[in-house]
Amino acid sequence: MSMKLIGSLSLVVWSLFMATSCWAQDFPPVLDLEGNPLVSGATYHVVPPAFDISSGLTLVGRNGSCPFYVSQVIETRGQPAPTVPAIPVTFTPRVATDGNIIRETRDFTAQFDGASTCVQSTSWRVGEQDPETGRRYVVVGPVPSSDSTLGYFNIVQNDGQYNIQWCPNCLTGVCPKPRCGSVDFVEEDGKRLMVLDGPAYSFAFIRVSN
């Protein structure tokens, strides 16, 4: 192999290394409470930063029928343990270039690590809109074929706190502008249902397994 060809190959490798390094700096990894990156295949409890007051996420019914809604378990000191336990969540990057790392502002799918009595997927997606408040609920189940981006969420950092939002990235260059919304919760009949379009709620992540 000639020195010229070796030099060309070295330049290509170096360019790819620099491009990857710059890309990684642009999209830092989301960190769990132990300071480790969130990885695909592991399970996490998604909790408020003050997780000793409120606990993780779970599935609940809203109107007595499917689909199930994403909800926050309320756990208060001195009170009996909640009857609905928290369920860990698995995150999966949307695109292969993210590897197995969940990165800030990059899309992922979220799925509960458990089965639903509705006999359907436990993957998160944007669901119905409340006709009075205009806020959208986050439910689980298959994404309607008419809009495959309804199941893609991402995490942003504001003032050192992580917020989850629905604001899918455009991968084709020709995409309708999404109606982005930050995750928050609303109280309904003693339940805390996950919704979009309100103040941004802060989250932390506790690794459970893998």
JSON list of C-alpha atoms in Angstrom, two decimals:
[
{"chain": "A", "resi": 1, "resn": "MET", "atom": "CA", "xyz": [0.00, 0.00, 0.00]},
{"chain": "A", "resi": 2, "resn": "SER", "atom": "CA", "xyz": [1.43, 3.36, -1.02]},
{"chain": "A", "resi": 3, "resn": "MET", "atom": "CA", "xyz": [2.15, 6.10, 1.49]},
{"chain": "A", "resi": 4, "resn": "LYS", "atom": "CA", "xyz": [-0.26, 8.36, -0.39]},
{"chain": "A", "resi": 5, "resn": "LEU", "atom": "CA", "xyz": [-3.13, 5.86, 0.04]},
{"chain": "A", "resi": 6, "resn": "ILE", "atom": "CA", "xyz": [-2.27, 5.35, 3.71]},
{"chain": "A", "resi": 7, "resn": "GLY", "atom": "CA", "xyz": [-2.31, 9.10, 4.22]},
{"chain": "A", "resi": 8, "resn": "SER", "atom": "CA", "xyz": [-5.70, 9.38, 2.51]},
{"chain": "A", "resi": 9, "resn": "LEU", "atom": "CA", "xyz": [-7.19, 6.63, 4.65]},
{"chain": "A", "resi": 10, "resn": "SER", "atom": "CA", "xyz": [-5.80, 8.23, 7.80]},
{"chain": "A", "resi": 11, "resn": "LEU", "atom": "CA", "xyz": [-7.38, 11.54, 6.82]},
{"chain": "A", "resi": 12, "resn": "VAL", "atom": "CA", "xyz": [-10.76, 9.85, 6.33]},
{"chain": "A", "resi": 13, "resn": "VAL", "atom": "CA", "xyz": [-10.55, 8.12, 9.72]},
{"chain": "A", "resi": 14, "resn": "TRP", "atom": "CA", "xyz": [-9.52, 11.37, 11.41]},
{"chain": "A", "resi": 15, "resn": "SER", "atom": "CA", "xyz": [-12.37, 13.27, 9.75]},
{"chain": "A", "resi": 16, "resn": "LEU", "atom": "CA", "xyz": [-14.90, 10.68, 10.91]},
{"chain": "A", "resi": 17, "resn": "PHE", "atom": "CA", "xyz": [-13.47, 10.82, 14.43]},
{"chain": "A", "resi": 18, "resn": "MET", "atom": "CA", "xyz": [-13.72, 14.61, 14.54]},
{"chain": "A", "resi": 19, "resn": "ALA", "atom": "CA", "xyz": [-17.25, 14.58, 13.13]},
{"chain": "A", "resi": 20, "resn": "THR", "atom": "CA", "xyz": [-18.35, 12.03, 15.75]},
{"chain": "A", "resi": 21, "resn": "SER", "atom": "CA", "xyz": [-16.68, 14.01, 18.52]},
{"chain": "A", "resi": 22, "resn": "CYS", "atom": "CA", "xyz": [-18.37, 17.25, 17.49]},
{"chain": "A", "resi": 23, "resn": "TRP", "atom": "CA", "xyz": [-21.70, 15.46, 17.15]},
{"chain": "A", "resi": 24, "resn": "ALA", "atom": "CA", "xyz": [-21.38, 14.00, 20.67]},
{"chain": "A", "resi": 25, "resn": "GLN", "atom": "CA", "xyz": [-20.65, 17.44, 22.09]},
{"chain": "A", "resi": 26, "resn": "ASP", "atom": "CA", "xyz": [-23.73, 18.84, 20.36]},
{"chain": "A", "resi": 27, "resn": "PHE", "atom": "CA", "xyz": [-25.96, 16.13, 21.91]},
{"chain": "A", "resi": 28, "resn": "PRO", "atom": "CA", "xyz": [-24.69, 15.28, 25.41]},
{"chain": "A", "resi": 29, "resn": "PRO", "atom": "CA", "xyz": [-26.03, 12.10, 27.04]},
{"chain": "A", "resi": 30, "resn": "VAL", "atom": "CA", "xyz": [-28.91, 12.22, 29.48]},
{"chain": "A", "resi": 31, "resn": "LEU", "atom": "CA", "xyz": [-27.57, 11.14, 32.90]},
{"chain": "A", "resi": 32, "resn": "ASP", "atom": "CA", "xyz": [-29.23, 9.11, 35.62]},
{"chain": "A", "resi": 33, "resn": "LEU", "atom": "CA", "xyz": [-28.98, 9.99, 39.32]},
{"chain": "A", "resi": 34, "resn": "GLU", "atom": "CA", "xyz": [-25.64, 8.18, 39.56]},
{"chain": "A", "resi": 35, "resn": "GLY", "atom": "CA", "xyz": [-24.18, 10.28, 36.75]},
{"chain": "A", "resi": 36, "resn": "ASN", "atom": "CA", "xyz": [-24.25, 7.51, 34.13]},
{"chain": "A", "resi": 37, "resn": "PRO", "atom": "CA", "xyz": [-25.73, 7.89, 30.62]},
{"chain": "A", "resi": 38, "resn": "LEU", "atom": "CA", "xyz": [-29.18, 6.47, 29.98]},
{"chain": "A", "resi": 39, "resn": "VAL", "atom": "CA", "xyz": [-28.77, 3.44, 27.73]},
{"chain": "A", "resi": 40, "resn": "SER", "atom": "CA", "xyz": [-31.11, 1.47, 25.54]},
{"chain": "A", "resi": 41, "resn": "GLY", "atom": "CA", "xyz": [-32.07, -1.91, 26.97]},
{"chain": "A", "resi": 42, "resn": "ALA", "atom": "CA", "xyz": [-31.81, -0.82, 30.61]},
{"chain": "A", "resi": 43, "resn": "THR", "atom": "CA", "xyz": [-34.87, -0.03, 32.70]},
{"chain": "A", "resi": 44, "resn": "TYR", "atom": "CA", "xyz": [-35.36, 3.13, 34.73]},
{"chain": "A", "resi": 45, "resn": "HIS", "atom": "CA", "xyz": [-37.79, 4.57, 37.20]},
{"chain": "A", "resi": 46, "resn": "VAL", "atom": "CA", "xyz": [-38.75, 8.04, 36.00]},
{"chain": "A", "resi": 47, "resn": "VAL", "atom": "CA", "xyz": [-39.15, 10.16, 39.13]},
{"chain": "A", "resi": 48, "resn": "PRO", "atom": "CA", "xyz": [-39.16, 13.78, 40.25]},
{"chain": "A", "resi": 49, "resn": "PRO", "atom": "CA", "xyz": [-35.79, 15.04, 41.55]},
{"chain": "A", "resi": 50, "resn": "ALA", "atom": "CA", "xyz": [-37.36, 15.02, 45.06]},
{"chain": "A", "resi": 51, "resn": "PHE", "atom": "CA", "xyz": [-38.26, 11.35, 44.64]},
{"chain": "A", "resi": 52, "resn": "ASP", "atom": "CA", "xyz": [-38.78, 10.82, 48.37]},
{"chain": "A", "resi": 53, "resn": "ILE", "atom": "CA", "xyz": [-42.10, 12.70, 48.08]},
{"chain": "A", "resi": 54, "resn": "SER", "atom": "CA", "xyz": [-43.49, 11.40, 44.79]},
{"chain": "A", "resi": 55, "resn": "SER", "atom": "CA", "xyz": [-42.59, 8.15, 43.12]},
{"chain": "A", "resi": 56, "resn": "GLY", "atom": "CA", "xyz": [-42.36, 6.84, 39.58]},
{"chain": "A", "resi": 57, "resn": "LEU", "atom": "CA", "xyz": [-44.74, 6.31, 36.69]},
{"chain": "A", "resi": 58, "resn": "THR", "atom": "CA", "xyz": [-47.43, 3.72, 36.10]},
{"chain": "A", "resi": 59, "resn": "LEU", "atom": "CA", "xyz": [-50.48, 2.89, 33.99]},
{"chain": "A", "resi": 60, "resn": "VAL", "atom": "CA", "xyz": [-54.05, 3.76, 34.97]},
{"chain": "A", "resi": 61, "resn": "GLY", "atom": "CA", "xyz": [-57.46, 3.76, 33.37]},
{"chain": "A", "resi": 62, "resn": "ARG", "atom": "CA", "xyz": [-59.21, 7.09, 32.96]},
{"chain": "A", "resi": 63, "resn": "ASN", "atom": "CA", "xyz": [-62.72, 6.36, 31.78]},
{"chain": "A", "resi": 64, "resn": "GLY", "atom": "CA", "xyz": [-62.95, 2.69, 32.69]},
{"chain": "A", "resi": 65, "resn": "SER", "atom": "CA", "xyz": [-61.79, 1.50, 29.29]},
{"chain": "A", "resi": 66, "resn": "CYS", "atom": "CA", "xyz": [-58.66, 1.16, 27.18]},
{"chain": "A", "resi": 67, "resn": "PRO", "atom": "CA", "xyz": [-56.26, 2.69, 26.36]},
{"chain": "A", "resi": 68, "resn": "PHE", "atom": "CA", "xyz": [-54.33, 3.15, 29.57]},
{"chain": "A", "resi": 69, "resn": "TYR", "atom": "CA", "xyz": [-52.88, 6.51, 30.50]},
{"chain": "A", "resi": 70, "resn": "VAL", "atom": "CA", "xyz": [-49.39, 7.30, 31.77]},
{"chain": "A", "resi": 71, "resn": "SER", "atom": "CA", "xyz": [-49.72, 8.42, 35.37]},
{"chain": "A", "resi": 72, "resn": "GLN", "atom": "CA", "xyz": [-47.52, 9.38, 38.31]},
{"chain": "A", "resi": 73, "resn": "VAL", "atom": "CA", "xyz": [-47.63, 7.32, 41.49]},
{"chain": "A", "resi": 74, "resn": "ILE", "atom": "CA", "xyz": [-48.23, 9.50, 44.54]},
{"chain": "A", "resi": 75, "resn": "GLU", "atom": "CA", "xyz": [-46.25, 8.36, 47.54]},
{"chain": "A", "resi": 76, "resn": "THR", "atom": "CA", "xyz": [-46.28, 10.54, 50.65]},
{"chain": "A", "resi": 77, "resn": "ARG", "atom": "CA", "xyz": [-44.30, 10.03, 53.83]},
{"chain": "A", "resi": 78, "resn": "GLY", "atom": "CA", "xyz": [-46.32, 8.55, 56.66]},
{"chain": "A", "resi": 79, "resn": "GLN", "atom": "CA", "xyz": [-49.03, 7.26, 54.31]},
{"chain": "A", "resi": 80, "resn": "PRO", "atom": "CA", "xyz": [-49.71, 3.66, 53.21]},
{"chain": "A", "resi": 81, "resn": "ALA", "atom": "CA", "xyz": [-47.88, 2.45, 50.11]},
{"chain": "A", "resi": 82, "resn": "PRO", "atom": "CA", "xyz": [-49.78, 3.18, 46.87]},
{"chain": "A", "resi": 83, "resn": "THR", "atom": "CA", "xyz": [-51.94, 0.35, 45.54]},
{"chain": "A", "resi": 84, "resn": "VAL", "atom": "CA", "xyz": [-50.65, 0.90, 42.00]},
{"chain": "A", "resi": 85, "resn": "PRO", "atom": "CA", "xyz": [-46.89, 0.27, 41.88]},
{"chain": "A", "resi": 86, "resn": "ALA", "atom": "CA", "xyz": [-44.43, 2.25, 39.79]},
{"chain": "A", "resi": 87, "resn": "ILE", "atom": "CA", "xyz": [-43.37, 0.54, 36.56]},
{"chain": "A", "resi": 88, "resn": "PRO", "atom": "CA", "xyz": [-39.85, 0.92, 35.09]},
{"chain": "A", "resi": 89, "resn": "VAL", "atom": "CA", "xyz": [-39.43, 2.39, 31.61]},
{"chain": "A", "resi": 90, "resn": "THR", "atom": "CA", "xyz": [-37.13, 1.42, 28.75]},
{"chain": "A", "resi": 91, "resn": "PHE", "atom": "CA", "xyz": [-35.87, 4.04, 26.29]},
{"chain": "A", "resi": 92, "resn": "THR", "atom": "CA", "xyz": [-34.81, 3.30, 22.70]},
{"chain": "A", "resi": 93, "resn": "PRO", "atom": "CA", "xyz": [-33.12, 5.87, 20.41]},
{"chain": "A", "resi": 94, "resn": "ARG", "atom": "CA", "xyz": [-34.99, 6.68, 17.22]},
{"chain": "A", "resi": 95, "resn": "VAL", "atom": "CA", "xyz": [-31.94, 6.68, 14.92]},
{"chain": "A", "resi": 96, "resn": "ALA", "atom": "CA", "xyz": [-28.98, 4.31, 14.73]},
{"chain": "A", "resi": 97, "resn": "THR", "atom": "CA", "xyz": [-26.38, 7.11, 14.89]},
{"chain": "A", "resi": 98, "resn": "ASP", "atom": "CA", "xyz": [-27.28, 7.63, 18.54]},
{"chain": "A", "resi": 99, "resn": "GLY", "atom": "CA", "xyz": [-25.97, 4.14, 19.31]},
{"chain": "A", "resi": 100, "resn": "ASN", "atom": "CA", "xyz": [-27.44, 2.87, 22.57]},
{"chain": "A", "resi": 101, "resn": "ILE", "atom": "CA", "xyz": [-27.18, 6.23, 24.37]},
{"chain": "A", "resi": 102, "resn": "ILE", "atom": "CA", "xyz": [-30.18, 8.48, 25.07]},
{"chain": "A", "resi": 103, "resn": "ARG", "atom": "CA", "xyz": [-29.03, 12.02, 24.25]},
{"chain": "A", "resi": 104, "resn": "GLU", "atom": "CA", "xyz": [-30.49, 15.43, 24.96]},
{"chain": "A", "resi": 105, "resn": "THR", "atom": "CA", "xyz": [-32.93, 16.72, 22.32]},
{"chain": "A", "resi": 106, "resn": "ARG", "atom": "CA", "xyz": [-32.69, 13.44, 20.38]},
{"chain": "A", "resi": 107, "resn": "ASP", "atom": "CA", "xyz": [-35.85, 11.39, 19.79]},
{"chain": "A", "resi": 108, "resn": "PHE", "atom": "CA", "xyz": [-36.53, 8.10, 21.54]},
{"chain": "A", "resi": 109, "resn": "THR", "atom": "CA", "xyz": [-39.41, 5.76, 22.21]},
{"chain": "A", "resi": 110, "resn": "ALA", "atom": "CA", "xyz": [-40.43, 4.99, 25.79]},
{"chain": "A", "resi": 111, "resn": "GLN", "atom": "CA", "xyz": [-42.05, 1.73, 26.84]},
{"chain": "A", "resi": 112, "resn": "PHE", "atom": "CA", "xyz": [-43.15, 0.40, 30.21]},
{"chain": "A", "resi": 113, "resn": "ASP", "atom": "CA", "xyz": [-41.38, -2.79, 31.23]},
{"chain": "A", "resi": 114, "resn": "GLY", "atom": "CA", "xyz": [-44.58, -4.70, 31.87]},
{"chain": "A", "resi": 115, "resn": "ALA", "atom": "CA", "xyz": [-47.80, -5.98, 30.33]},
{"chain": "A", "resi": 116, "resn": "SER", "atom": "CA", "xyz": [-51.09, -4.13, 30.04]},
{"chain": "A", "resi": 117, "resn": "THR", "atom": "CA", "xyz": [-54.46, -5.67, 30.82]},
{"chain": "A", "resi": 118, "resn": "CYS", "atom": "CA", "xyz": [-55.64, -3.89, 27.70]},
{"chain": "A", "resi": 119, "resn": "VAL", "atom": "CA", "xyz": [-53.53, -6.46, 25.78]},
{"chain": "A", "resi": 120, "resn": "GLN", "atom": "CA", "xyz": [-51.75, -3.81, 23.78]},
{"chain": "A", "resi": 121, "resn": "SER", "atom": "CA", "xyz": [-48.35, -2.16, 23.50]},
{"chain": "A", "resi": 122, "resn": "THR", "atom": "CA", "xyz": [-47.08, -0.29, 26.55]},
{"chain": "A", "resi": 123, "resn": "SER", "atom": "CA", "xyz": [-45.19, 2.24, 24.41]},
{"chain": "A", "resi": 124, "resn": "TRP", "atom": "CA", "xyz": [-45.93, 5.90, 25.09]},
{"chain": "A", "resi": 125, "resn": "ARG", "atom": "CA", "xyz": [-47.67, 8.06, 22.51]},
{"chain": "A", "resi": 126, "resn": "VAL", "atom": "CA", "xyz": [-49.54, 11.33, 22.27]},
{"chain": "A", "resi": 127, "resn": "GLY", "atom": "CA", "xyz": [-53.23, 10.63, 22.78]},
{"chain": "A", "resi": 128, "resn": "GLU", "atom": "CA", "xyz": [-56.48, 12.54, 22.91]},
{"chain": "A", "resi": 129, "resn": "GLN", "atom": "CA", "xyz": [-56.88, 16.24, 23.64]},
{"chain": "A", "resi": 130, "resn": "ASP", "atom": "CA", "xyz": [-59.04, 17.51, 26.49]},
{"chain": "A", "resi": 131, "resn": "PRO", "atom": "CA", "xyz": [-61.76, 19.62, 24.84]},
{"chain": "A", "resi": 132, "resn": "GLU", "atom": "CA", "xyz": [-61.87, 22.09, 27.72]},
{"chain": "A", "resi": 133, "resn": "THR", "atom": "CA", "xyz": [-58.18, 22.67, 28.47]},
{"chain": "A", "resi": 134, "resn": "GLY", "atom": "CA", "xyz": [-56.73, 21.82, 25.06]},
{"chain": "A", "resi": 135, "resn": "ARG", "atom": "CA", "xyz": [-54.02, 19.75, 26.75]},
{"chain": "A", "resi": 136, "resn": "ARG", "atom": "CA", "xyz": [-53.04, 16.38, 25.28]},
{"chain": "A", "resi": 137, "resn": "TYR", "atom": "CA", "xyz": [-52.78, 13.19, 27.33]},
{"chain": "A", "resi": 138, "resn": "VAL", "atom": "CA", "xyz": [-49.91, 10.72, 27.06]},
{"chain": "A", "resi": 139, "resn": "VAL", "atom": "CA", "xyz": [-51.28, 7.20, 26.66]},
{"chain": "A", "resi": 140, "resn": "VAL", "atom": "CA", "xyz": [-49.88, 3.79, 25.71]},
{"chain": "A", "resi": 141, "resn": "GLY", "atom": "CA", "xyz": [-50.64, 1.71, 22.67]},
{"chain": "A", "resi": 142, "resn": "PRO", "atom": "CA", "xyz": [-49.89, 1.48, 18.97]},
{"chain": "A", "resi": 143, "resn": "VAL", "atom": "CA", "xyz": [-49.23, 4.69, 17.07]},
{"chain": "A", "resi": 144, "resn": "PRO", "atom": "CA", "xyz": [-51.86, 5.50, 14.40]},
{"chain": "A", "resi": 145, "resn": "SER", "atom": "CA", "xyz": [-50.39, 4.93, 10.96]},
{"chain": "A", "resi": 146, "resn": "SER", "atom": "CA", "xyz": [-51.46, 8.42, 9.92]},
{"chain": "A", "resi": 147, "resn": "ASP", "atom": "CA", "xyz": [-48.74, 10.01, 12.09]},
{"chain": "A", "resi": 148, "resn": "SER", "atom": "CA", "xyz": [-45.80, 7.81, 13.07]},
{"chain": "A", "resi": 149, "resn": "THR", "atom": "CA", "xyz": [-44.12, 10.60, 15.08]},
{"chain": "A", "resi": 150, "resn": "LEU", "atom": "CA", "xyz": [-46.67, 10.50, 17.89]},
{"chain": "A", "resi": 151, "resn": "GLY", "atom": "CA", "xyz": [-44.51, 7.99, 19.77]},
{"chain": "A", "resi": 152, "resn": "TYR", "atom": "CA", "xyz": [-41.24, 9.96, 19.67]},
{"chain": "A", "resi": 153, "resn": "PHE", "atom": "CA", "xyz": [-40.27, 11.98, 22.73]},
{"chain": "A", "resi": 154, "resn": "ASN", "atom": "CA", "xyz": [-37.03, 13.66, 23.76]},
{"chain": "A", "resi": 155, "resn": "ILE", "atom": "CA", "xyz": [-35.38, 15.12, 26.85]},
{"chain": "A", "resi": 156, "resn": "VAL", "atom": "CA", "xyz": [-34.08, 18.66, 27.24]},
{"chain": "A", "resi": 157, "resn": "GLN", "atom": "CA", "xyz": [-32.16, 20.24, 30.11]},
{"chain": "A", "resi": 158, "resn": "ASN", "atom": "CA", "xyz": [-33.24, 23.54, 31.63]},
{"chain": "A", "resi": 159, "resn": "ASP", "atom": "CA", "xyz": [-31.38, 25.08, 34.58]},
{"chain": "A", "resi": 160, "resn": "GLY", "atom": "CA", "xyz": [-29.81, 21.72, 35.40]},
{"chain": "A", "resi": 161, "resn": "GLN", "atom": "CA", "xyz": [-33.14, 19.86, 35.38]},
{"chain": "A", "resi": 162, "resn": "TYR", "atom": "CA", "xyz": [-34.40, 17.36, 32.79]},
{"chain": "A", "resi": 163, "resn": "ASN", "atom": "CA", "xyz": [-37.74, 17.89, 31.08]},
{"chain": "A", "resi": 164, "resn": "ILE", "atom": "CA", "xyz": [-39.48, 15.42, 28.77]},
{"chain": "A", "resi": 165, "resn": "GLN", "atom": "CA", "xyz": [-41.18, 16.84, 25.73]},
{"chain": "A", "resi": 166, "resn": "TRP", "atom": "CA", "xyz": [-42.92, 15.83, 22.56]},
{"chain": "A", "resi": 167, "resn": "CYS", "atom": "CA", "xyz": [-41.21, 17.71, 19.74]},
{"chain": "A", "resi": 168, "resn": "PRO", "atom": "CA", "xyz": [-40.09, 15.15, 17.14]},
{"chain": "A", "resi": 169, "resn": "ASN", "atom": "CA", "xyz": [-37.06, 15.90, 15.01]},
{"chain": "A", "resi": 170, "resn": "CYS", "atom": "CA", "xyz": [-37.47, 16.15, 11.25]},
{"chain": "A", "resi": 171, "resn": "LEU", "atom": "CA", "xyz": [-35.33, 13.47, 9.60]},
{"chain": "A", "resi": 172, "resn": "THR", "atom": "CA", "xyz": [-36.37, 14.01, 5.99]},
{"chain": "A", "resi": 173, "resn": "GLY", "atom": "CA", "xyz": [-36.01, 17.77, 5.57]},
{"chain": "A", "resi": 174, "resn": "VAL", "atom": "CA", "xyz": [-39.70, 18.08, 4.62]},
{"chain": "A", "resi": 175, "resn": "CYS", "atom": "CA", "xyz": [-41.85, 17.78, 7.75]},
{"chain": "A", "resi": 176, "resn": "PRO", "atom": "CA", "xyz": [-44.93, 19.58, 9.06]},
{"chain": "A", "resi": 177, "resn": "LYS", "atom": "CA", "xyz": [-44.16, 21.82, 12.01]},
{"chain": "A", "resi": 178, "resn": "PRO", "atom": "CA", "xyz": [-45.15, 19.89, 15.16]},
{"chain": "A", "resi": 179, "resn": "ARG", "atom": "CA", "xyz": [-47.19, 21.36, 17.96]},
{"chain": "A", "resi": 180, "resn": "CYS", "atom": "CA", "xyz": [-44.48, 20.79, 20.56]},
{"chain": "A", "resi": 181, "resn": "GLY", "atom": "CA", "xyz": [-45.40, 20.35, 24.21]},
{"chain": "A", "resi": 182, "resn": "SER", "atom": "CA", "xyz": [-43.67, 19.73, 27.53]},
{"chain": "A", "resi": 183, "resn": "VAL", "atom": "CA", "xyz": [-44.72, 16.93, 29.88]},
{"chain": "A", "resi": 184, "resn": "ASP", "atom": "CA", "xyz": [-46.59, 17.86, 33.04]},
{"chain": "A", "resi": 185, "resn": "PHE", "atom": "CA", "xyz": [-49.36, 16.27, 35.17]},
{"chain": "A", "resi": 186, "resn": "VAL", "atom": "CA", "xyz": [-52.99, 17.06, 35.92]},
{"chain": "A", "resi": 187, "resn": "GLU", "atom": "CA", "xyz": [-55.06, 15.84, 38.86]},
{"chain": "A", "resi": 188, "resn": "GLU", "atom": "CA", "xyz": [-58.19, 13.89, 37.94]},
{"chain": "A", "resi": 189, "resn": "ASP", "atom": "CA", "xyz": [-60.20, 11.80, 40.40]},
{"chain": "A", "resi": 190, "resn": "GLY", "atom": "CA", "xyz": [-57.22, 11.16, 42.64]},
{"chain": "A", "resi": 191, "resn": "LYS", "atom": "CA", "xyz": [-54.91, 10.33, 39.72]},
{"chain": "A", "resi": 192, "resn": "ARG", "atom": "CA", "xyz": [-52.01, 12.33, 38.30]},
{"chain": "A", "resi": 193, "resn": "LEU", "atom": "CA", "xyz": [-52.21, 11.94, 34.53]},
{"chain": "A", "resi": 194, "resn": "MET", "atom": "CA", "xyz": [-49.32, 12.84, 32.22]},
{"chain": "A", "resi": 195, "resn": "VAL", "atom": "CA", "xyz": [-50.20, 15.59, 29.77]},
{"chain": "A", "resi": 196, "resn": "LEU", "atom": "CA", "xyz": [-48.54, 17.93, 27.31]},
{"chain": "A", "resi": 197, "resn": "ASP", "atom": "CA", "xyz": [-48.77, 21.69, 26.77]},
{"chain": "A", "resi": 198, "resn": "GLY", "atom": "CA", "xyz": [-48.34, 22.80, 30.37]},
{"chain": "A", "resi": 199, "resn": "PRO", "atom": "CA", "xyz": [-45.40, 23.95, 32.49]},
{"chain": "A", "resi": 200, "resn": "ALA", "atom": "CA", "xyz": [-42.34, 21.71, 32.07]},
{"chain": "A", "resi": 201, "resn": "TYR", "atom": "CA", "xyz": [-42.12, 19.13, 34.87]},
{"chain": "A", "resi": 202, "resn": "SER", "atom": "CA", "xyz": [-38.64, 18.09, 36.08]},
{"chain": "A", "resi": 203, "resn": "PHE", "atom": "CA", "xyz": [-37.58, 14.45, 36.11]},
{"chain": "A", "resi": 204, "resn": "ALA", "atom": "CA", "xyz": [-34.71, 12.27, 37.29]},
{"chain": "A", "resi": 205, "resn": "PHE", "atom": "CA", "xyz": [-33.87, 8.68, 36.33]},
{"chain": "A", "resi": 206, "resn": "ILE", "atom": "CA", "xyz": [-33.02, 5.74, 38.59]},
{"chain": "A", "resi": 207, "resn": "ARG", "atom": "CA", "xyz": [-31.55, 2.69, 36.88]},
{"chain": "A", "resi": 208, "resn": "VAL", "atom": "CA", "xyz": [-33.26, -0.56, 37.86]},
{"chain": "A", "resi": 209, "resn": "SER", "atom": "CA", "xyz": [-31.63, -3.33, 35.82]},
{"chain": "A", "resi": 210, "resn": "ASN", "atom": "CA", "xyz": [-29.28, -4.28, 32.96]}
]
